[in-house]
DNA sequence: CGTGGCTCCTGGCGGC
DNA sequence: TGCCGCCAGGAGCCAC
């Protein structure tokens, strides 16, 4: 589920609830979510330490102790949940941190597509995963340099975390929709000015989504995202939306103003 | 290199 | 009612 805007809100949430708290204990309920780290290593990185800092890159959330960083990826259904009452433990808790103040932080992930890793530093992690620059932090120059040599279709290019990190299926659809571009447009035929428009609208959309709490239904009028459903009409011209599959991913397009090139 | 297909996993929904 | 296939806001891997 979570794309960049949701993960940014997760970061703020963890920052506000868990920062500076001392971790008493770490429990892993499902080892399948561990990415290249053992439970013992995760414990060693966290237990007895205080959470010092949070950071986000693309769809990854990082939390630091004095020793290491824990990197969290939420897959399609993950979220962090902070709570006090042990009986309120989320149903799909895969990792549970207890703090000295007797509160808890759960890594809740119904479909287990999320994961947790440990790294000495955020930059090292980004390099190891070969992630592109964060979609909200990338400069126009960087963006241009990364997209110019690409081939293939626009939507998969926007979703490629190695090119720019943070955009998923929903916001990729939103970006191409707002510019009246078809998701299957070839990247290599885009004019310089169009690339610039994509860069600008990408930042606008992601920031707007964060400001609206990453709630799809809270997005402004004229946004596609609240209408990505079978049988809905284009919020800008009323034409029935088309449901197509682009590179295996479900996509909604307005056949009137997103013409296939 | 780009793309399509498969995989991981769970659960909700529509159809029969 | 029960079962089945399909689908979901992610992403890595492999074959062509």
Short mmCIF file of C-alpha atoms (C1' of nucleotides) in Angstrom, two decimals:
data_model
loop_
_atom_site.label_atom_id
_atom_site.label_comp_id
_atom_site.label_asym_id
_atom_site.label_seq_id
_atom_site.Cartn_x
_atom_site.Cartn_y
_atom_site.Cartn_z
CA UNK A 1 0.00 0.00 0.00
CA UNK A 2 2.20 2.76 1.19
CA UNK A 3 3.89 5.04 -1.29
CA UNK A 4 6.05 8.01 -0.40
CA UNK A 5 3.32 10.19 1.16
CA UNK A 6 2.13 7.46 3.52
CA UNK A 7 5.66 6.57 4.52
CA UNK A 8 6.41 10.23 5.23
CA UNK A 9 3.42 10.28 7.57
CA UNK A 10 4.62 7.03 9.14
CA UNK A 11 7.95 8.73 9.74
CA UNK A 12 6.32 11.69 11.45
CA UNK A 13 4.21 9.31 13.50
CA UNK A 14 7.19 7.30 14.72
CA UNK A 15 9.10 10.52 15.31
CA UNK A 16 6.33 11.91 17.49
CA UNK A 17 5.57 8.75 19.41
CA UNK A 18 8.79 6.83 19.79
CA UNK A 19 11.74 9.18 19.64
CA UNK A 20 14.15 9.21 22.56
CA UNK A 21 12.52 6.23 24.10
CA UNK A 22 14.65 3.39 25.32
CA UNK A 23 13.92 0.04 23.74
CA UNK A 24 13.45 -2.65 26.35
CA UNK A 25 12.80 -5.59 24.11
CA UNK A 26 12.39 -6.64 20.48
CA UNK A 27 10.33 -9.60 19.43
CA UNK A 28 10.06 -11.04 15.95
CA UNK A 29 6.85 -12.92 15.36
CA UNK A 30 7.54 -13.84 11.77
CA UNK A 31 11.09 -14.26 10.54
CA UNK A 32 9.98 -14.03 6.93
CA UNK A 33 9.91 -10.26 7.23
CA UNK A 34 13.60 -10.12 8.08
CA UNK A 35 15.64 -8.95 5.12
CA UNK A 36 19.25 -10.06 5.41
CA UNK A 37 19.31 -9.82 9.17
CA UNK A 38 18.84 -12.37 11.94
CA UNK A 39 16.61 -11.81 14.90
CA UNK A 40 19.70 -11.76 17.12
CA UNK A 41 21.32 -9.04 15.01
CA UNK A 42 18.16 -6.98 15.09
CA UNK A 43 17.99 -7.32 18.86
CA UNK A 44 21.63 -6.38 19.17
CA UNK A 45 21.05 -3.27 17.09
CA UNK A 46 18.03 -2.11 19.06
CA UNK A 47 17.69 -3.50 22.54
CA UNK A 48 18.79 -1.21 25.33
CA UNK A 49 19.18 1.67 22.87
CA UNK A 50 17.25 4.87 22.40
CA UNK A 51 15.65 5.85 19.12
CA UNK A 52 17.62 8.91 18.11
CA UNK A 53 16.41 9.89 14.70
CA UNK A 54 14.01 9.04 11.90
CA UNK A 55 14.54 9.40 8.19
CA UNK A 56 12.75 8.48 5.01
CA UNK A 57 14.00 7.67 1.55
CA UNK A 58 11.41 6.78 -1.06
CA UNK A 59 9.17 4.17 0.51
CA UNK A 60 11.67 3.23 3.21
CA UNK A 61 11.50 4.45 6.78
CA UNK A 62 14.69 4.45 8.85
CA UNK A 63 15.06 4.72 12.61
CA UNK A 64 18.43 5.14 14.27
CA UNK A 65 19.89 4.00 17.53
CA UNK A 66 23.45 4.80 18.58
CA UNK A 67 24.53 1.56 16.98
CA UNK A 68 22.65 0.99 13.77
CA UNK A 69 19.75 1.96 11.57
CA UNK A 70 16.69 -0.16 11.13
CA UNK A 71 15.16 0.12 7.68
CA UNK A 72 11.46 -0.63 7.28
CA UNK A 73 9.62 -1.30 4.07
CA UNK A 74 5.86 -1.66 4.27
CA UNK A 75 4.97 -3.66 1.20
CA UNK A 76 1.35 -3.16 0.28
CA UNK A 77 -0.30 -3.51 3.66
CA UNK A 78 2.20 -2.51 6.34
CA UNK A 79 2.15 0.26 8.91
CA UNK A 80 3.73 1.17 12.23
CA UNK A 81 1.37 1.19 15.20
CA UNK A 82 2.18 2.73 18.55
CA UNK A 83 0.02 1.70 21.47
CA UNK A 84 -0.11 1.39 25.23
CA UNK A 85 -2.61 -1.36 25.93
CA UNK A 86 -1.08 -4.78 25.23
CA UNK A 87 -4.54 -6.05 24.35
CA UNK A 88 -4.61 -3.59 21.46
CA UNK A 89 -1.72 -5.31 19.71
CA UNK A 90 -2.50 -5.13 15.96
CA UNK A 91 -3.69 -8.35 14.42
CA UNK A 92 -0.83 -8.74 11.95
CA UNK A 93 2.07 -7.74 14.14
CA UNK A 94 5.27 -9.22 12.72
CA UNK A 95 7.72 -7.30 14.86
CA UNK A 96 7.08 -5.76 18.25
CA UNK A 97 9.24 -3.29 20.13
CA UNK A 98 8.58 -2.56 23.78
CA UNK A 99 9.79 0.65 25.37
CA UNK A 100 10.75 1.41 28.92
CA UNK A 101 7.71 3.67 29.23
CA UNK A 102 5.56 0.56 28.79
CA UNK A 103 4.33 1.53 25.35
CA UNK A 104 4.78 -0.55 22.23
CA UNK A 105 5.60 -0.07 18.59
CA UNK A 106 4.37 -2.75 16.21
CA UNK A 107 5.36 -3.41 12.63
CA UNK A 108 1.96 -4.51 11.41
CA UNK A 109 1.83 -6.16 7.99
CA UNK A 110 -1.08 -8.24 6.91
CA UNK A 111 0.34 -9.64 3.69
CA UNK A 112 3.90 -10.00 4.91
CA UNK A 113 5.23 -8.26 1.82
CA UNK A 114 6.98 -5.71 3.97
CA UNK A 115 10.34 -6.25 5.57
CA UNK A 116 12.86 -4.99 8.04
CA UNK A 117 16.62 -4.67 7.62
CA UNK A 118 19.56 -3.35 9.61
CA UNK A 119 22.24 -1.13 8.15
CA UNK A 120 25.19 0.91 9.41
CA UNK A 121 23.88 3.97 7.56
CA UNK A 122 21.10 5.24 5.34
CA UNK A 123 23.45 6.04 2.47
CA UNK A 124 24.97 2.58 2.60
CA UNK A 125 21.49 1.08 2.46
CA UNK A 126 20.47 3.23 -0.50
CA UNK A 127 23.60 2.14 -2.34
CA UNK A 128 23.12 -1.51 -1.53
CA UNK A 129 19.54 -1.42 -2.80
CA UNK A 130 20.56 0.79 -5.70
CA UNK A 131 17.73 3.22 -4.98
CA UNK A 132 17.36 6.40 -6.96
CA UNK A 133 17.10 9.81 -5.29
CA UNK A 134 14.03 10.45 -3.21
CA UNK A 135 11.17 11.76 -5.33
CA UNK A 136 10.64 14.78 -3.07
CA UNK A 137 14.31 15.63 -2.70
CA UNK A 138 15.52 15.12 -6.26
CA UNK A 139 16.63 18.22 -8.16
CA UNK A 140 15.50 18.96 -11.69
CA UNK A 141 19.02 18.36 -12.95
CA UNK A 142 19.21 14.94 -11.31
CA UNK A 143 15.75 14.05 -12.53
CA UNK A 144 16.59 14.95 -16.10
CA UNK A 145 19.84 13.05 -16.03
CA UNK A 146 18.14 9.94 -14.73
CA UNK A 147 15.18 9.96 -17.09
CA UNK A 148 16.85 11.07 -20.28
CA UNK A 149 18.65 7.78 -20.99
CA UNK A 150 15.65 5.64 -20.09
CA UNK A 151 13.54 3.76 -22.58
CA UNK A 152 10.25 2.01 -22.25
CA UNK A 153 6.94 3.26 -20.96
CA UNK A 154 6.45 6.31 -18.76
CA UNK A 155 4.46 4.74 -15.96
CA UNK A 156 6.84 1.87 -15.21
CA UNK A 157 9.71 4.37 -15.42
CA UNK A 158 8.10 6.54 -12.74
CA UNK A 159 7.59 3.48 -10.56
CA UNK A 160 11.14 2.22 -10.96
CA UNK A 161 12.67 2.72 -7.51
CA UNK A 162 16.16 2.57 -9.03
CA UNK A 163 15.43 5.71 -11.06
CA UNK A 164 13.47 7.78 -8.54
CA UNK A 165 12.40 6.39 -5.19
CA UNK A 166 8.94 6.74 -3.74
CA UNK A 167 6.33 6.58 -6.49
CA UNK A 168 3.96 3.62 -6.61
CA UNK A 169 0.99 2.63 -8.69
CA UNK A 170 -1.48 5.26 -7.42
CA UNK A 171 0.74 8.32 -7.73
CA UNK A 172 2.21 7.19 -11.04
CA UNK A 173 -1.34 7.12 -12.41
CA UNK A 174 -1.96 10.55 -10.88
CA UNK A 175 1.12 12.14 -12.42
CA UNK A 176 0.39 11.00 -15.96
CA UNK A 177 -3.31 11.80 -15.57
CA UNK A 178 -2.73 15.39 -14.50
CA UNK A 179 -0.48 15.99 -17.49
CA UNK A 180 -2.79 14.31 -19.96
CA UNK A 181 -0.15 11.74 -20.81
CA UNK A 182 -0.91 8.12 -21.51
CA UNK A 183 0.91 5.77 -19.12
CA UNK A 184 2.29 3.82 -22.07
CA UNK A 185 3.96 6.86 -23.63
CA UNK A 186 7.59 6.10 -24.42
CA UNK A 187 9.97 8.00 -22.18
CA UNK A 188 12.44 8.58 -24.98
CA UNK A 189 9.99 10.61 -27.09
CA UNK A 190 9.20 13.07 -24.31
CA UNK A 191 10.23 16.64 -24.94
CA UNK A 192 12.46 18.43 -22.51
CA UNK A 193 9.53 20.65 -21.45
CA UNK A 194 7.30 17.64 -20.82
CA UNK A 195 9.96 16.05 -18.66
CA UNK A 196 10.11 19.27 -16.72
CA UNK A 197 6.31 19.21 -16.29
CA UNK A 198 6.51 15.66 -14.99
CA UNK A 199 9.15 16.69 -12.51
CA UNK A 200 7.09 19.64 -11.28
CA UNK A 201 3.78 17.83 -11.03
CA UNK A 202 5.43 14.88 -9.27
CA UNK A 203 6.59 17.16 -6.46
CA UNK A 204 3.24 18.97 -6.30
CA UNK A 205 1.23 15.78 -6.10
CA UNK A 206 3.42 14.11 -3.48
CA UNK A 207 3.48 17.21 -1.30
CA UNK A 208 -0.26 17.70 -1.65
CA UNK A 209 -0.85 14.08 -0.65
CA UNK A 210 1.31 14.53 2.45
CA UNK A 211 -0.53 17.73 3.34
CA UNK A 212 -3.84 15.87 3.04
CA UNK A 213 -2.71 13.08 5.30
CA UNK A 214 -2.09 10.62 2.45
CA UNK A 215 -5.81 9.96 2.41
CA UNK A 216 -6.84 9.37 -1.16
CA UNK A 217 -10.36 10.64 -0.59
CA UNK A 218 -9.02 13.88 0.90
CA UNK A 219 -7.19 14.83 -2.30
CA UNK A 220 -8.34 17.97 -4.14
CA UNK A 221 -11.07 18.00 -6.76
CA UNK A 222 -9.75 17.05 -10.13
CA UNK A 223 -7.43 14.38 -8.78
CA UNK A 224 -7.74 10.95 -10.32
CA UNK A 225 -6.88 8.91 -7.23
CA UNK A 226 -10.29 9.09 -5.49
CA UNK A 227 -11.87 7.82 -8.73
CA UNK A 228 -9.65 4.83 -9.44
CA UNK A 229 -12.56 2.43 -9.44
CA UNK A 230 -14.53 0.47 -11.96
CA UNK A 231 -17.37 2.52 -13.43
CA UNK A 232 -16.17 5.96 -12.34
CA UNK A 233 -15.85 9.01 -14.56
CA UNK A 234 -12.92 11.32 -15.20
CA UNK A 235 -13.06 14.06 -12.55
CA UNK A 236 -12.09 16.65 -15.17
CA UNK A 237 -14.29 15.88 -18.15
CA UNK A 238 -16.78 13.22 -17.07
CA UNK A 239 -15.69 10.64 -19.61
CA UNK A 240 -15.92 7.10 -18.20
CA UNK A 241 -12.48 6.03 -17.00
CA UNK A 242 -10.78 3.15 -18.70
CA UNK A 243 -9.25 0.33 -16.69
CA UNK A 244 -6.17 -1.07 -18.38
CA UNK A 245 -3.12 -3.00 -17.37
CA UNK A 246 0.27 -1.42 -17.89
CA UNK A 247 3.30 -3.55 -17.26
CA UNK A 248 1.16 -5.84 -15.17
CA UNK A 249 -0.19 -3.09 -12.95
CA UNK A 250 -3.78 -1.94 -12.76
CA UNK A 251 -4.11 1.51 -14.32
CA UNK A 252 -6.93 3.99 -14.80
CA UNK A 253 -6.87 6.45 -17.67
CA UNK A 254 -9.21 9.01 -19.14
CA UNK A 255 -9.59 8.02 -22.81
CA UNK A 256 -10.54 11.59 -23.69
CA UNK A 257 -7.49 13.49 -22.58
CA UNK A 258 -4.88 10.77 -22.10
CA UNK A 259 -4.56 9.74 -25.71
CA UNK A 260 -2.30 6.89 -26.56
CA UNK A 261 0.55 8.33 -28.61
"C1'" DC B 1 17.75 -3.40 -22.13
"C1'" DG B 2 12.58 -3.73 -21.87
"C1'" DT B 3 8.76 -6.40 -20.91
"C1'" DG B 4 5.89 -10.06 -19.46
"C1'" DG B 5 5.27 -13.58 -16.31
"C1'" DC B 6 5.92 -15.70 -11.98
"C1'" DT B 7 6.78 -15.54 -7.09
"C1'" DC B 8 6.22 -14.15 -2.25
"C1'" DC B 9 1.60 -13.49 1.04
"C1'" DT B 10 -3.26 -12.68 2.97
"C1'" DG B 11 -7.96 -11.61 2.61
"C1'" DG B 12 -12.12 -9.65 0.48
"C1'" DC B 13 -15.22 -9.88 -3.26
"C1'" DG B 14 -18.01 -11.49 -7.16
"C1'" DG B 15 -19.55 -15.40 -9.69
"C1'" DC B 16 -21.20 -19.99 -10.11
"C1'" DT C 1 -23.72 -21.86 1.61
"C1'" DG C 2 -19.26 -23.19 -0.20
"C1'" DC C 3 -15.67 -23.01 -3.22
"C1'" DC C 4 -12.78 -20.71 -6.72
"C1'" DG C 5 -10.53 -17.38 -9.25
"C1'" DC C 6 -9.26 -12.79 -9.27
"C1'" DC C 7 -7.61 -8.73 -7.46
"C1'" DA C 8 -5.03 -5.47 -4.33
"C1'" DG C 9 -1.35 1.33 -3.41
"C1'" DG C 10 5.27 -3.75 -3.69
"C1'" DA C 11 9.15 -5.66 -5.69
"C1'" DG C 12 12.74 -9.22 -6.99
"C1'" DC C 13 13.90 -12.62 -10.36
"C1'" DC C 14 14.10 -14.95 -14.75
"C1'" DA C 15 13.30 -15.95 -19.68
"C1'" DC C 16 12.80 -14.07 -24.07
#
